[in-house]
């Protein structure tokens, strides 16, 4: 089955600096890699995702990079703001139809004003 | 106009009781999920229905019984509640079952006394 490792578990950065969260996965058949943001008392919210046929995707201050050979993908947040403080989860699919998502263990990101 | 809504938001009950959690989505999606998030924030898939058909049934005790009366609703009934069932339960939905963006509700916090 799929094994997803996520690092770091906690991350504090100064407002305006960049934050990077990394994930590795084990199943070479995985083809879809989403990132979720979870704020206190809320459900995870999809912020960006990438498919295995591209190496990078960007949406304003958020970008995701994928290295299929090394089986790792990363979330990059630039010009961080206090509202970026949350728990971030990566995920990778498993199952014959990639129908099951295995989530990473989460990264608690704190933006220091 | 909440996309994925769960009721109740909080559920406090005694060990041994039976309880249900309800979920509704108005996104027109054909696939719905139940996840469990424990106190360490680990997020794990429990069940999934696609067009009212059960497609994912992880190693969950058979005290947990999902039911999907139609594509927009997925309920979770739990019999003989145990202390270890205390967690936050999230409902999610997606259009299609494999490698698709999942939209989460805000969770039901279940506390067993």
GROMACS .gro file of C-alpha atoms in nm, chain A residues 32 36 38 41-44 46 51 89 94 97-101 103 105 108, chain B residues 9 35 37 41-43 45 56 58 90 97-102 104-106:
model
   38
   32UNK     CA    1  -0.238   1.265  -0.828
   36UNK     CA    2  -0.482   2.046   0.196
   38UNK     CA    3  -0.679   2.271   0.777
   41UNK     CA    4  -1.219   2.373   1.389
   42UNK     CA    5  -1.254   2.332   1.013
   43UNK     CA    6  -1.224   2.053   0.763
   44UNK     CA    7  -0.926   2.017   0.528
   46UNK     CA    8  -0.782   2.169  -0.103
   51UNK     CA    9  -0.091   1.536  -1.162
   89UNK     CA   10  -0.148   1.785   0.468
   94UNK     CA   11  -0.354   0.414  -0.373
   97UNK     CA   12  -0.809   0.301  -0.949
   98UNK     CA   13  -0.621   0.548  -0.729
   99UNK     CA   14  -0.946   0.589  -0.542
  100UNK     CA   15  -0.804   0.597  -0.188
  101UNK     CA   16  -0.609   0.892  -0.056
  103UNK     CA   17  -0.261   1.148   0.392
  105UNK     CA   18   0.098   1.324   0.907
  108UNK     CA   19   0.170   2.278   1.167
  122UNK     CA   20  -2.105   1.935   1.486
  148UNK     CA   21  -1.266   0.994   0.730
  150UNK     CA   22  -0.906   1.218   1.239
  154UNK     CA   23  -0.441   1.480   1.354
  155UNK     CA   24  -0.389   1.158   1.157
  156UNK     CA   25  -0.651   1.153   0.882
  158UNK     CA   26  -1.019   0.693   0.511
  169UNK     CA   27  -1.398   0.157  -0.014
  171UNK     CA   28  -1.111  -0.001   0.512
  203UNK     CA   29  -1.511   1.414   0.838
  210UNK     CA   30  -1.354   0.829  -0.735
  211UNK     CA   31  -0.996   0.819  -0.854
  212UNK     CA   32  -0.748   1.103  -0.830
  213UNK     CA   33  -1.010   1.371  -0.778
  214UNK     CA   34  -1.029   1.682  -0.564
  215UNK     CA   35  -1.214   1.603  -0.244
  217UNK     CA   36  -1.452   1.821   0.312
  218UNK     CA   37  -1.716   1.916   0.564
  219UNK     CA   38  -1.620   2.082   0.892
   0.00000   0.00000   0.00000
